[in-house]
PDB file of C-alpha atoms in Angstrom:
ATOM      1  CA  UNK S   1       0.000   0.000   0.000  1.00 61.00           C
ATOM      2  CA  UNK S   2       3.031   2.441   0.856  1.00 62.00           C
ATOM      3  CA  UNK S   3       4.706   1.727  -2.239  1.00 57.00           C
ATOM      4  CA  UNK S   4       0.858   2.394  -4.574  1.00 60.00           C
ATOM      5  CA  UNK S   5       0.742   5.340  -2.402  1.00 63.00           C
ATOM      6  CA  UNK S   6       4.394   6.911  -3.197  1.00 64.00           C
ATOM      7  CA  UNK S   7       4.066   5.898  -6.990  1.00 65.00           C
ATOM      8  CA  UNK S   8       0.515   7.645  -7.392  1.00 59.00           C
ATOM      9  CA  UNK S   9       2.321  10.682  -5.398  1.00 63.00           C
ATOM     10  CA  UNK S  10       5.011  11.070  -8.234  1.00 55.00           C
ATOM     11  CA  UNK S  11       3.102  10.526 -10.961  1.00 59.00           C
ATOM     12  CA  UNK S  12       0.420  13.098 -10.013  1.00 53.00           C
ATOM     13  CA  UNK S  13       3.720  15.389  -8.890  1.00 62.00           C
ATOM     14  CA  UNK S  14       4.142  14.737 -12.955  1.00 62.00           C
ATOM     15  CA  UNK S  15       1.540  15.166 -14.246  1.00 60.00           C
ATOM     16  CA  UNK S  16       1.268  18.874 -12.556  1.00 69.00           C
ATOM     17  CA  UNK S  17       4.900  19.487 -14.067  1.00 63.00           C
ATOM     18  CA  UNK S  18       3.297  18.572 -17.400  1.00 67.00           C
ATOM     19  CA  UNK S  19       0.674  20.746 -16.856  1.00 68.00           C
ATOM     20  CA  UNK S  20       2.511  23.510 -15.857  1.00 66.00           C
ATOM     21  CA  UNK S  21       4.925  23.331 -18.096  1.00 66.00           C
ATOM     22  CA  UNK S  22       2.578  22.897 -20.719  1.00 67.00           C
ATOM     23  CA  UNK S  23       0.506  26.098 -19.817  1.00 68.00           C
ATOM     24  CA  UNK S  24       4.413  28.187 -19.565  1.00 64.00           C
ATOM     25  CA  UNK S  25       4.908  27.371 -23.029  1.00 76.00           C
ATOM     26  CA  UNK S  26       1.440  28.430 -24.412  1.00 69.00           C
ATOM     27  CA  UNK S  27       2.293  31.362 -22.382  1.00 76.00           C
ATOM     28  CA  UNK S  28       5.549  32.591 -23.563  1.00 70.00           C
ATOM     29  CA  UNK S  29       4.860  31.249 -27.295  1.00 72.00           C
ATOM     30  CA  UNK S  30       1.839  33.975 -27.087  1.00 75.00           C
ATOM     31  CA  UNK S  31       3.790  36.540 -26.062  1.00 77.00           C
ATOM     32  CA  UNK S  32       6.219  36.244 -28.286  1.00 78.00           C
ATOM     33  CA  UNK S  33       3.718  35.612 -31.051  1.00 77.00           C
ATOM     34  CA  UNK S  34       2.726  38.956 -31.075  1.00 78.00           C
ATOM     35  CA  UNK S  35       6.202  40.461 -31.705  1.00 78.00           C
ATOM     36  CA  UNK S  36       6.504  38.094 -34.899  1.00 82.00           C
ATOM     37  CA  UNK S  37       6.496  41.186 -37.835  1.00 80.00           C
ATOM     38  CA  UNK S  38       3.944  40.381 -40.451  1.00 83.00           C
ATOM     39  CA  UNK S  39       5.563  42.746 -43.610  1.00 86.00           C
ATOM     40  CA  UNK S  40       4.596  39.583 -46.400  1.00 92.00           C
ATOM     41  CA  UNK S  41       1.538  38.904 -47.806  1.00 95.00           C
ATOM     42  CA  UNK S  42      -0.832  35.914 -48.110  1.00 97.00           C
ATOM     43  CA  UNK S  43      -0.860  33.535 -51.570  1.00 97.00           C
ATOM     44  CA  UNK S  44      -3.388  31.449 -52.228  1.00 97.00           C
ATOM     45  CA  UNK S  45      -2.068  27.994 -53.907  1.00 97.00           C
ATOM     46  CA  UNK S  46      -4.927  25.484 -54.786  1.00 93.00           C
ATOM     47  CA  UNK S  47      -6.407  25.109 -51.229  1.00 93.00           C
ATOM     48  CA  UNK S  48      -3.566  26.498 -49.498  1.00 97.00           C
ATOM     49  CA  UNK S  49      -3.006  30.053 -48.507  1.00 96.00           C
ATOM     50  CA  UNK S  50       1.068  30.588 -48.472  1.00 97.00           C
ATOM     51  CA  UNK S  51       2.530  33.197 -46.247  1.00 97.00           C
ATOM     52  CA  UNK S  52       5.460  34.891 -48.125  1.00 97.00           C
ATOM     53  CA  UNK S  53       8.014  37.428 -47.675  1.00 97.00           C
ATOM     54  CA  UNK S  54       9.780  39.016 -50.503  1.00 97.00           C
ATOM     55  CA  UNK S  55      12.282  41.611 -50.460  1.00 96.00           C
ATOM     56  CA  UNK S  56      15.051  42.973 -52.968  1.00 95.00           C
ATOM     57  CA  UNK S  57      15.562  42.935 -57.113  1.00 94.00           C
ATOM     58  CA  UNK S  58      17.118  41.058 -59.403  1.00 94.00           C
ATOM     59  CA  UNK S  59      17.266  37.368 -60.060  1.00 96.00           C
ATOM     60  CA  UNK S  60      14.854  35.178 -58.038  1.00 98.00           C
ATOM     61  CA  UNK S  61      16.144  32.909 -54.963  1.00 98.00           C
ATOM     62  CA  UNK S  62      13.552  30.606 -53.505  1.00 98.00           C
ATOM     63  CA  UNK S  63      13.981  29.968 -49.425  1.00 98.00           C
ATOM     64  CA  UNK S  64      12.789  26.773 -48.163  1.00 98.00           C
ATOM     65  CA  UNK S  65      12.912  25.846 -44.248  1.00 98.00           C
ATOM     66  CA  UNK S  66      13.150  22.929 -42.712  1.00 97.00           C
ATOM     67  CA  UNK S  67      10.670  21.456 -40.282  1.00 96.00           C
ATOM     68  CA  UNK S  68       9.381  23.397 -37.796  1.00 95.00           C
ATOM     69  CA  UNK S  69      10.891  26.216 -39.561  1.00 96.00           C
ATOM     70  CA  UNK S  70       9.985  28.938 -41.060  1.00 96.00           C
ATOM     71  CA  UNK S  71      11.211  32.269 -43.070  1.00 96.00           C
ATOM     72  CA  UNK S  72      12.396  33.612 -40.059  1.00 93.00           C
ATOM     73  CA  UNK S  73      15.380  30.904 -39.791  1.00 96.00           C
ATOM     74  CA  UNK S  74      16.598  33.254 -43.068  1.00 97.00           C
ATOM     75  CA  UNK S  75      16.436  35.983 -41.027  1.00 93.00           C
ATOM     76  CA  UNK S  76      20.247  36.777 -40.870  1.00 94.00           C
ATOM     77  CA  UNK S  77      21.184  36.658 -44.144  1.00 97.00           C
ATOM     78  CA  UNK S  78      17.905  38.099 -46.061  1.00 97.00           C
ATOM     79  CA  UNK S  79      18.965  41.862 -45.653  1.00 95.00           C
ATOM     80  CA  UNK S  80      22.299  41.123 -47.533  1.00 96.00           C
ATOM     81  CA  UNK S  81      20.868  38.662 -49.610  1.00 97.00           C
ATOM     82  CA  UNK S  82      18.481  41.219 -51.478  1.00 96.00           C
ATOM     83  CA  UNK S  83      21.123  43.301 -52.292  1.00 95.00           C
ATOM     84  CA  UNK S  84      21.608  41.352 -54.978  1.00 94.00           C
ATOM     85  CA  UNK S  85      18.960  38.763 -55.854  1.00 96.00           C
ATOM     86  CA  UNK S  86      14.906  39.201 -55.209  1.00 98.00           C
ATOM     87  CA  UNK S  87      14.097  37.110 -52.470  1.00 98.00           C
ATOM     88  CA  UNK S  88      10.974  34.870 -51.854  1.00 98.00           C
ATOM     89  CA  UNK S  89      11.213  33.189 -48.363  1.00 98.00           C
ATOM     90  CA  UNK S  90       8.265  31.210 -48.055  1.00 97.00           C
ATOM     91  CA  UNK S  91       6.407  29.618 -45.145  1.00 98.00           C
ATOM     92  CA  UNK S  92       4.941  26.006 -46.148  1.00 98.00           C
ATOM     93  CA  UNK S  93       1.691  24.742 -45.073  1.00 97.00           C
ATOM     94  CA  UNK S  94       1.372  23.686 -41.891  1.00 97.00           C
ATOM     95  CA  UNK S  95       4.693  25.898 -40.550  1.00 97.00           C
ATOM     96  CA  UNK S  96       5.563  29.598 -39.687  1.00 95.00           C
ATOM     97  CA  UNK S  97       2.212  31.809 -40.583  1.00 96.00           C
ATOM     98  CA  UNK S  98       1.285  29.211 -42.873  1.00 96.00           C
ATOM     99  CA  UNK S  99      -1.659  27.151 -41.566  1.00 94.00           C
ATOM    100  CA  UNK S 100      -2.502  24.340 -43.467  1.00 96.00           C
ATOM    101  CA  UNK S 101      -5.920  23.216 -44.818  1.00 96.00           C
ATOM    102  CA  UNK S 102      -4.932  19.448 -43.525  1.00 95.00           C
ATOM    103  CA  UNK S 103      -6.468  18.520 -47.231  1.00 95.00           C
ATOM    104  CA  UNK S 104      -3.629  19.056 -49.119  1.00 95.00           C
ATOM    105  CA  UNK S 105      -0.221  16.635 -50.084  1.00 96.00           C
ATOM    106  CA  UNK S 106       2.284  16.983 -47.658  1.00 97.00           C
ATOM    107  CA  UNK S 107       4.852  14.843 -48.612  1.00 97.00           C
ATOM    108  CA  UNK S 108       8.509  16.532 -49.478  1.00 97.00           C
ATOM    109  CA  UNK S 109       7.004  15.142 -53.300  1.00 98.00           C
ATOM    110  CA  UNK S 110       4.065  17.199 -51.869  1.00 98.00           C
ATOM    111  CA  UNK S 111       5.507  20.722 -51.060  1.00 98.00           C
ATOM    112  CA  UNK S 112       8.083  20.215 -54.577  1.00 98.00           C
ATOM    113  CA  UNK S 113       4.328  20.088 -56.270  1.00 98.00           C
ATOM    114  CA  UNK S 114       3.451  23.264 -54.341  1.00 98.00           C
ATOM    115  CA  UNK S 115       6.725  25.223 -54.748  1.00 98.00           C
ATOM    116  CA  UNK S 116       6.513  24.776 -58.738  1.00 98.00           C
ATOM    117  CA  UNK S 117       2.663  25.684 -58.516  1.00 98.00           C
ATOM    118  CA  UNK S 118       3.659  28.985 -56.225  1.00 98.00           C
ATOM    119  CA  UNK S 119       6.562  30.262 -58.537  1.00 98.00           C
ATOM    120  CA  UNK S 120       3.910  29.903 -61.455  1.00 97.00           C
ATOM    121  CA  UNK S 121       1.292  32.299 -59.970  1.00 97.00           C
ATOM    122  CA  UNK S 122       4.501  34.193 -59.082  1.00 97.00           C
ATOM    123  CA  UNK S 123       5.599  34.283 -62.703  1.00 97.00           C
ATOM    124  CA  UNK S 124       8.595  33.044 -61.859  1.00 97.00           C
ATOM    125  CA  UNK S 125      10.004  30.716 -64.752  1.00 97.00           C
ATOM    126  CA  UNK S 126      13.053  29.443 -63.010  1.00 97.00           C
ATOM    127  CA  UNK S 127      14.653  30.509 -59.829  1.00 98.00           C
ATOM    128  CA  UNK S 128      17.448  29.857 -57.588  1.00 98.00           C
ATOM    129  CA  UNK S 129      16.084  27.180 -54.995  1.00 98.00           C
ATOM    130  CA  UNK S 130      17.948  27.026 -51.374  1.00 98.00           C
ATOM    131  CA  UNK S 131      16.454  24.586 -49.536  1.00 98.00           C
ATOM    132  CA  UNK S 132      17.500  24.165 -45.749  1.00 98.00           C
ATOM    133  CA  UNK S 133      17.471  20.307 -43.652  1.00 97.00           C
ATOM    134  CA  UNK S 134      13.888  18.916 -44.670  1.00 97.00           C
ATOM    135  CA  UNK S 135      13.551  21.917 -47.212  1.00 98.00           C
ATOM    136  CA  UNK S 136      16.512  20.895 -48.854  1.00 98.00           C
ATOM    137  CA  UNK S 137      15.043  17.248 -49.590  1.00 98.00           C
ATOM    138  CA  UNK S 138      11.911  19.220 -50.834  1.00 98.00           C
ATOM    139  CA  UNK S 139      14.285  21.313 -52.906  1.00 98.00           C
ATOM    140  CA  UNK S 140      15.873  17.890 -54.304  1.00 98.00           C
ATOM    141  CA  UNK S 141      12.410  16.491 -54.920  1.00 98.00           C
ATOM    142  CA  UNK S 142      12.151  19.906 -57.098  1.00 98.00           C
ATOM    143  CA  UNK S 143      15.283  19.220 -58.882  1.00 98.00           C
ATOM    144  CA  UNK S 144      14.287  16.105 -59.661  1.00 98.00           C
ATOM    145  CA  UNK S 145      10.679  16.779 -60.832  1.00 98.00           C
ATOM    146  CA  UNK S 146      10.982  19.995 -62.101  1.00 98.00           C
ATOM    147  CA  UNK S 147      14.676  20.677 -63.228  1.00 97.00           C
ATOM    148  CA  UNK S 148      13.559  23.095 -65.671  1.00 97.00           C
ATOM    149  CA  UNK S 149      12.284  25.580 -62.767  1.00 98.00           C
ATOM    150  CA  UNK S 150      15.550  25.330 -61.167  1.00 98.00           C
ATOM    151  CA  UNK S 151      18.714  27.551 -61.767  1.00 98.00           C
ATOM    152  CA  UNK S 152      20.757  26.234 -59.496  1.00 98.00           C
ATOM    153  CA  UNK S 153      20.403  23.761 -56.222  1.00 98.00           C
ATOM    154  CA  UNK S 154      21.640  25.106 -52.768  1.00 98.00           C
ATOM    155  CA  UNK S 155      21.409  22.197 -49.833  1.00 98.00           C
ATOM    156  CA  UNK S 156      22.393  23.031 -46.542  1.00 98.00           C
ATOM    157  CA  UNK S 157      22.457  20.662 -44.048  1.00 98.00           C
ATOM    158  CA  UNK S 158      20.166  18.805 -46.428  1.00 98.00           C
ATOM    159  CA  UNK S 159      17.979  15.534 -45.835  1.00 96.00           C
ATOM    160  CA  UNK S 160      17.626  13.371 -48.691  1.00 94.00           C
ATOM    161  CA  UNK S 161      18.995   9.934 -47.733  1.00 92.00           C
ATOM    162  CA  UNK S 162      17.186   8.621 -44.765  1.00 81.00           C
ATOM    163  CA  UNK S 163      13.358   8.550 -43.189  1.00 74.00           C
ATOM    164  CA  UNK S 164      12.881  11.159 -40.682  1.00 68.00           C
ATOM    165  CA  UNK S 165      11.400   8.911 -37.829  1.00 65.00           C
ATOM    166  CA  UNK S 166      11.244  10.251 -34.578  1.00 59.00           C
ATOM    167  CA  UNK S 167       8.020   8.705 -33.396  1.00 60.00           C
ATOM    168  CA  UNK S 168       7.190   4.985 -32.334  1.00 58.00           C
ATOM    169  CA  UNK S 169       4.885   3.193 -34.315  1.00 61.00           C
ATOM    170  CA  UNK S 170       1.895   3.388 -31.262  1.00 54.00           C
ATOM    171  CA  UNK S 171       2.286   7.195 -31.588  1.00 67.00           C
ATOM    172  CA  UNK S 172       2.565   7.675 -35.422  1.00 67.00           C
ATOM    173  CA  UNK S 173      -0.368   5.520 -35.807  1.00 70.00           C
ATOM    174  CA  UNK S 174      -2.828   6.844 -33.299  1.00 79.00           C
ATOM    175  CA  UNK S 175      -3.806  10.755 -34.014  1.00 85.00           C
ATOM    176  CA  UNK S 176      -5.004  11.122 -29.986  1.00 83.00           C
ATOM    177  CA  UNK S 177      -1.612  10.113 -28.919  1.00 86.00           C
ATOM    178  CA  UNK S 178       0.367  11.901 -31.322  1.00 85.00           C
ATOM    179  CA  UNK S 179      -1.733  15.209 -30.503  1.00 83.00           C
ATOM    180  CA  UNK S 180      -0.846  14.717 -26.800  1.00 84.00           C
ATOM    181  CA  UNK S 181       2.526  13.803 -27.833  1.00 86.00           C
ATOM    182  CA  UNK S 182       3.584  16.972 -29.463  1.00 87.00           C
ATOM    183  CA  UNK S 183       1.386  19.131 -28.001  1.00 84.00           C
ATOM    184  CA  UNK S 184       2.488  18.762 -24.307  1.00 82.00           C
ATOM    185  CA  UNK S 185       5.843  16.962 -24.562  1.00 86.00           C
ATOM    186  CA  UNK S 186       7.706  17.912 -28.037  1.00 90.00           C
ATOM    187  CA  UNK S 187       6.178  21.178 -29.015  1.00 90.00           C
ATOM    188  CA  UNK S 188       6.702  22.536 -25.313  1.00 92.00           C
ATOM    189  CA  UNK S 189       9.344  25.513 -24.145  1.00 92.00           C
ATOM    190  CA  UNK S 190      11.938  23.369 -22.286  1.00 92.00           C
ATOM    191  CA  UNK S 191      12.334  20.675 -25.235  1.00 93.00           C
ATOM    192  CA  UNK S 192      12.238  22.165 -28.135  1.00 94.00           C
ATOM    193  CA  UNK S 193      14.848  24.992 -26.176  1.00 94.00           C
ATOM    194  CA  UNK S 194      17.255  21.543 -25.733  1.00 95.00           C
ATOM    195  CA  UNK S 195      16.633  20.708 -29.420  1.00 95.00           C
ATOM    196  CA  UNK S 196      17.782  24.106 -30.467  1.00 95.00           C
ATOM    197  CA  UNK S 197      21.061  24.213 -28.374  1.00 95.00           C
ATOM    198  CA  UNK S 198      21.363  20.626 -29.894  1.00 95.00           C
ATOM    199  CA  UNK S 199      21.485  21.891 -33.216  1.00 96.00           C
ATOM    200  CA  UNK S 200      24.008  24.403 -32.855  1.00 95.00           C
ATOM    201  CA  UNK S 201      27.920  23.380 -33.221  1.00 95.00           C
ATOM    202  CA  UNK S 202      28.638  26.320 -30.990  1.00 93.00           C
ATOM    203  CA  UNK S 203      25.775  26.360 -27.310  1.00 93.00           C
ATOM    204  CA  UNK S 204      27.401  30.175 -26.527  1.00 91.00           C
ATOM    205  CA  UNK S 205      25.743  31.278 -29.454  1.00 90.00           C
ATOM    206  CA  UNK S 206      22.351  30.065 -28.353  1.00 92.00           C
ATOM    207  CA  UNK S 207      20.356  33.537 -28.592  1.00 93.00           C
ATOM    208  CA  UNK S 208      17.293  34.040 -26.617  1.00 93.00           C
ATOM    209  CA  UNK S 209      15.230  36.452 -28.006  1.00 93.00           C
ATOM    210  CA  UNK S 210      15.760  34.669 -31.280  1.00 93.00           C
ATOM    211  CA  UNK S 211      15.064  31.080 -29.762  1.00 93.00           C
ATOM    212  CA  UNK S 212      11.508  32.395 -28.058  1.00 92.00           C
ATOM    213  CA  UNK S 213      10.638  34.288 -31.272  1.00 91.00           C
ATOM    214  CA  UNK S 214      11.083  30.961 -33.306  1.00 93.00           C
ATOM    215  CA  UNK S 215       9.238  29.342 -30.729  1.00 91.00           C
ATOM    216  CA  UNK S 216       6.372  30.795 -31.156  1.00 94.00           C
ATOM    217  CA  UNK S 217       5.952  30.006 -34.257  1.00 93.00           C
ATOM    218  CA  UNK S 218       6.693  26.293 -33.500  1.00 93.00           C
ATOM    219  CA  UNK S 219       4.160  26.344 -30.674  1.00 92.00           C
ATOM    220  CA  UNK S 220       2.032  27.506 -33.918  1.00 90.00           C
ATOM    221  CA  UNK S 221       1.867  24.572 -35.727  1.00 94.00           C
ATOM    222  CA  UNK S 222      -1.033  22.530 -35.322  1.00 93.00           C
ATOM    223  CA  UNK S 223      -0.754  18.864 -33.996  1.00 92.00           C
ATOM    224  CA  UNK S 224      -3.575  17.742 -36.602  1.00 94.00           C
ATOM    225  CA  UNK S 225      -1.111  18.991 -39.136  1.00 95.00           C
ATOM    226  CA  UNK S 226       1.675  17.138 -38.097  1.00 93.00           C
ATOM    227  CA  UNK S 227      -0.129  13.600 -37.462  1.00 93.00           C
ATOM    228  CA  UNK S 228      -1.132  14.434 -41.405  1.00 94.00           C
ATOM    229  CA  UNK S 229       2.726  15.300 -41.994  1.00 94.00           C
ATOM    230  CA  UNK S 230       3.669  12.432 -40.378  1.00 91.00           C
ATOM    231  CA  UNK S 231       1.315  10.244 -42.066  1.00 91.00           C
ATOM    232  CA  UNK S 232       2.545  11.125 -45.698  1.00 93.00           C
ATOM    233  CA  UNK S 233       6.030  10.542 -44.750  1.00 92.00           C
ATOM    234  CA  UNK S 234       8.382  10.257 -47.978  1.00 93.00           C
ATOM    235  CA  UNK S 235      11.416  11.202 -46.706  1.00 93.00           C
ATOM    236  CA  UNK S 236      14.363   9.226 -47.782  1.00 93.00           C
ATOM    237  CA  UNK S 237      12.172   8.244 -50.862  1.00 94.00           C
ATOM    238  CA  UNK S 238      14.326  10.182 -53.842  1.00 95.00           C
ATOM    239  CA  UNK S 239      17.813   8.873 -52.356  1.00 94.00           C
ATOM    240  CA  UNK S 240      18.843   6.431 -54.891  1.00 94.00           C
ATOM    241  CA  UNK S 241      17.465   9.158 -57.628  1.00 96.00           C
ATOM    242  CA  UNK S 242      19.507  11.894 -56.540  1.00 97.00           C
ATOM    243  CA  UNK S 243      22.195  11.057 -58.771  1.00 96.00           C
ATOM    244  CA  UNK S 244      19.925  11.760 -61.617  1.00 97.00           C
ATOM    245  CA  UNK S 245      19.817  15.766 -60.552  1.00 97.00           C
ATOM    246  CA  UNK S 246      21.587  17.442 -63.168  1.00 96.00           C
ATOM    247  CA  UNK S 247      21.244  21.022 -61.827  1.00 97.00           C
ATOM    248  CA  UNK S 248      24.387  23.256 -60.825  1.00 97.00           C
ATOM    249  CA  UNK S 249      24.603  22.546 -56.757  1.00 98.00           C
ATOM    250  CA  UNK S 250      26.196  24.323 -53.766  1.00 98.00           C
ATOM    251  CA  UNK S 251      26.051  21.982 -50.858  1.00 98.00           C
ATOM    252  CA  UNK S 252      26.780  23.869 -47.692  1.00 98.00           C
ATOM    253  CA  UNK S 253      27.139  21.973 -44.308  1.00 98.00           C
ATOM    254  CA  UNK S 254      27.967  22.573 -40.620  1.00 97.00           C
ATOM    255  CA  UNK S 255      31.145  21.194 -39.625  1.00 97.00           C
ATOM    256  CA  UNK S 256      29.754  19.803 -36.174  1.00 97.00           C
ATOM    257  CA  UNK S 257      25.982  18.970 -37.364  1.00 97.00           C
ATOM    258  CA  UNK S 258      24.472  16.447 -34.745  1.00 94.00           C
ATOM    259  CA  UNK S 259      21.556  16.188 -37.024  1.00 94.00           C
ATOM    260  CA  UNK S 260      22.384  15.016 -40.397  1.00 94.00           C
ATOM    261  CA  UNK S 261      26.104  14.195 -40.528  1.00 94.00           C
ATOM    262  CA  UNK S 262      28.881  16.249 -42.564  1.00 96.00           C
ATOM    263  CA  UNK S 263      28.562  12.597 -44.267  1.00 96.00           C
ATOM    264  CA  UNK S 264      25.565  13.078 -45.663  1.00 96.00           C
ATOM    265  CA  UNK S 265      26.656  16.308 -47.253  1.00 97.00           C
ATOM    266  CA  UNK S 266      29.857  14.245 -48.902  1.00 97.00           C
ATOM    267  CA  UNK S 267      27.757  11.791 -50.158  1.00 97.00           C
ATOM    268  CA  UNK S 268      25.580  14.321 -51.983  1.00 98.00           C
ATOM    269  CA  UNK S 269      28.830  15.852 -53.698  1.00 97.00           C
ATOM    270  CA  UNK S 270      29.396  12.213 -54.777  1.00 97.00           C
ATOM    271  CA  UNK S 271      25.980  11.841 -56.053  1.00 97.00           C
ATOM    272  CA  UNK S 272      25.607  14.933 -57.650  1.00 97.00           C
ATOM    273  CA  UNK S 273      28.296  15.532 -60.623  1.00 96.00           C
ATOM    274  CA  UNK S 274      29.970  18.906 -60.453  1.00 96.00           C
ATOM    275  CA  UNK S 275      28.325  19.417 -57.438  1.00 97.00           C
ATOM    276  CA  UNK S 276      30.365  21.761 -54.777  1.00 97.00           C
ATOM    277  CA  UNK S 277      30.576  20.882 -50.727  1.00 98.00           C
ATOM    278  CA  UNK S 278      31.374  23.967 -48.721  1.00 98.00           C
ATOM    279  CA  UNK S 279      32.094  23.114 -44.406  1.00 97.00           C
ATOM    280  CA  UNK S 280      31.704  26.054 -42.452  1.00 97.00           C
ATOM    281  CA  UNK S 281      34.046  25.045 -39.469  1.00 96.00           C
ATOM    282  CA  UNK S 282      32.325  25.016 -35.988  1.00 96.00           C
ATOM    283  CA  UNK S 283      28.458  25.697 -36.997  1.00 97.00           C
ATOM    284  CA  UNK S 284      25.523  22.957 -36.138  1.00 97.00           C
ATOM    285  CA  UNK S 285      22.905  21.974 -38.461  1.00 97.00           C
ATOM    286  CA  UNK S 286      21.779  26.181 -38.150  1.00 97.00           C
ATOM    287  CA  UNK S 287      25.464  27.252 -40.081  1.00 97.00           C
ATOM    288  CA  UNK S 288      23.189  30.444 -41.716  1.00 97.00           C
ATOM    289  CA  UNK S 289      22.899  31.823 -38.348  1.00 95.00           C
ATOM    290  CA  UNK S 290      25.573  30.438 -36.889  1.00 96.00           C
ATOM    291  CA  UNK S 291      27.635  32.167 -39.139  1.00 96.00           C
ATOM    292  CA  UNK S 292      26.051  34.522 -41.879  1.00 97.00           C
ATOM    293  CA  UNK S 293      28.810  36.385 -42.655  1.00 97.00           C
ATOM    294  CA  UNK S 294      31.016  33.254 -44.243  1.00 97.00           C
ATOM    295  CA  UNK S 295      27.800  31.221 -45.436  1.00 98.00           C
ATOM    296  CA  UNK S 296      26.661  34.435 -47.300  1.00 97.00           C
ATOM    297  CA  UNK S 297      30.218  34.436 -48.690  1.00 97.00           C
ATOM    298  CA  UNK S 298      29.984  31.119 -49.833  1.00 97.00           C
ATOM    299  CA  UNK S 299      26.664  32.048 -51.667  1.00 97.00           C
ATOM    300  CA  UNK S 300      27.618  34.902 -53.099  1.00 96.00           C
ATOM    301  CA  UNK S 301      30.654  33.504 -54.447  1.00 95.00           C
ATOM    302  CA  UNK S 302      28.479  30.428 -55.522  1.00 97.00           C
ATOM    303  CA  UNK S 303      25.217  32.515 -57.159  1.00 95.00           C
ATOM    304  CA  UNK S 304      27.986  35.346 -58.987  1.00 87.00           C
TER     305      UNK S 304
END
């Protein structure tokens, strides 16, 4: 009876932790919500409504997050950026601003369908496409479908050869359990703050504001979305095609990347003829804000 008594103590002890912890995170991802500028516009593509920033003139570049990100992860290197190239950094259905209609095809095949359909209501023939961790894989998928709407192919930190598969089968198959899942245990402050530090090669240059601003927007994202996301899982799917991209690539990675391994970026040079891997020593999977000033270096020198 003592030892019922001391294990129903410490789970109820938990399950107010959970609460609370829960109810901080709503909390602080409001606040910071509200501080999130809104200078883009709304696009409506097929049943989806697209929130995109553009800025700058010239020749189009295409910025693609990765998941759970959104345009502000370009943040740092935008400004320069459209100095010299007109800059579309879009949010994808379902992340950032974006909210998705939970009807559409979310698959990376998915969102490559989408980014083709966007850049024709945009006029946009062909366009530089930089595509960052998940939204480089949809950028590949792009390459791959659609060559002729790409100029050239910038990967950083890129997925491409494995499944993303964080979930065990009981919670990817059951949409109550993933909804309680990632709504009070992965989408919360404390672990998604320990998944950001994780994805930086360098913790010291873990910035607050920056963190609590992004999530917010991760808080954002709807859990019905993501059991959807989830459920049309292709990642991994193009990885014995991607030798068949023919279009002119930059591959940029972070040296110390805990998330997809400097490996992966190798074996996409490999894959990709004429390809070019660029290692920005000391950055994480996040090597754009890590260090803008040498990965906008690397672009420029890349795009000119």
């Amino acid at each position: 009876m003592h030892v019922l008594k001391t294990i129903f103590t410490v789970l109820f002890i938990l399950l107010i932790a959970i609460i609370v912890h829960a109810l901080f995170s709503v909390t602080m991802a409001r606040i910071y919500l509200g501080r999130i500028d809104h200078d883009g516009e709304y696009i409506t593509v097929g049943k989806e409504k697209l929130y995109i920033e553009v800025s700058g003139a010239g020749d189009p570049i295409i910025l693609i997050h990765g998941f759970l990100g959104s345009h502000f992860d370009f943040e740092s290197i935008v400004e320069e950026l459209s100095t010299f190239r007109k800059v579309y950094a879009v949010d994808l259905p379902g992340f950032g601003l974006s909210r998705a209609s939970l009807e559409g095809d979310y698959s990376r095949k998915g969102y490559a369908d989408l980014v083709s359909a966007l850049m024709h209501i945009l006029n946009i023939d062909r366009a530089d496409i930089l595509g960052h961790s998940m939204g480089g894989e949809i950028a590949l998928n792009l390459a791959y479908y659609y060559p002729e709407r790409v100029k050239s192919l910038i990967l950083v930190d890129s997925m491409g050869y494995s499944k993303m598969d964080f979930l065990s089968s009981l919670i990817e198959g059951n949409e109550f359990l993933n909804h309680v899942f990632m709504r009070y245990f992965f989408q919360t402050y404390m672990v998604q703050r320990f998944t950001f530090r994780q994805k930086l090669g360098d913790v010291s240059k873990f910035n607050r504001e920056f963190f609590n601003l992004s999530f917010s927007l991760i808080d954002h994202v709807s859990p019905a979305f993501l059991y959807r996301l989830n459920s049309q899982n292709d990642s991994g799917a193009l990885s014995e095609r991607i030798g068949d991209i023919k279009s002119r690539t930059l591959i940029i990675w972070g040296e110390k990347d805990r998330i997809a391994p400097v490996a992966d970026g190798e074996r996409l040079k490999t894959d990709i003829l004429g390809s070019e891997l660029e290692i920005i020593t000391g950055a994480g999977h996040l090597p754009m804000l890590e260090d803008p000033h040498l990965f906008l270096e690397k672009l420029k020198h890349f795009l000119n």
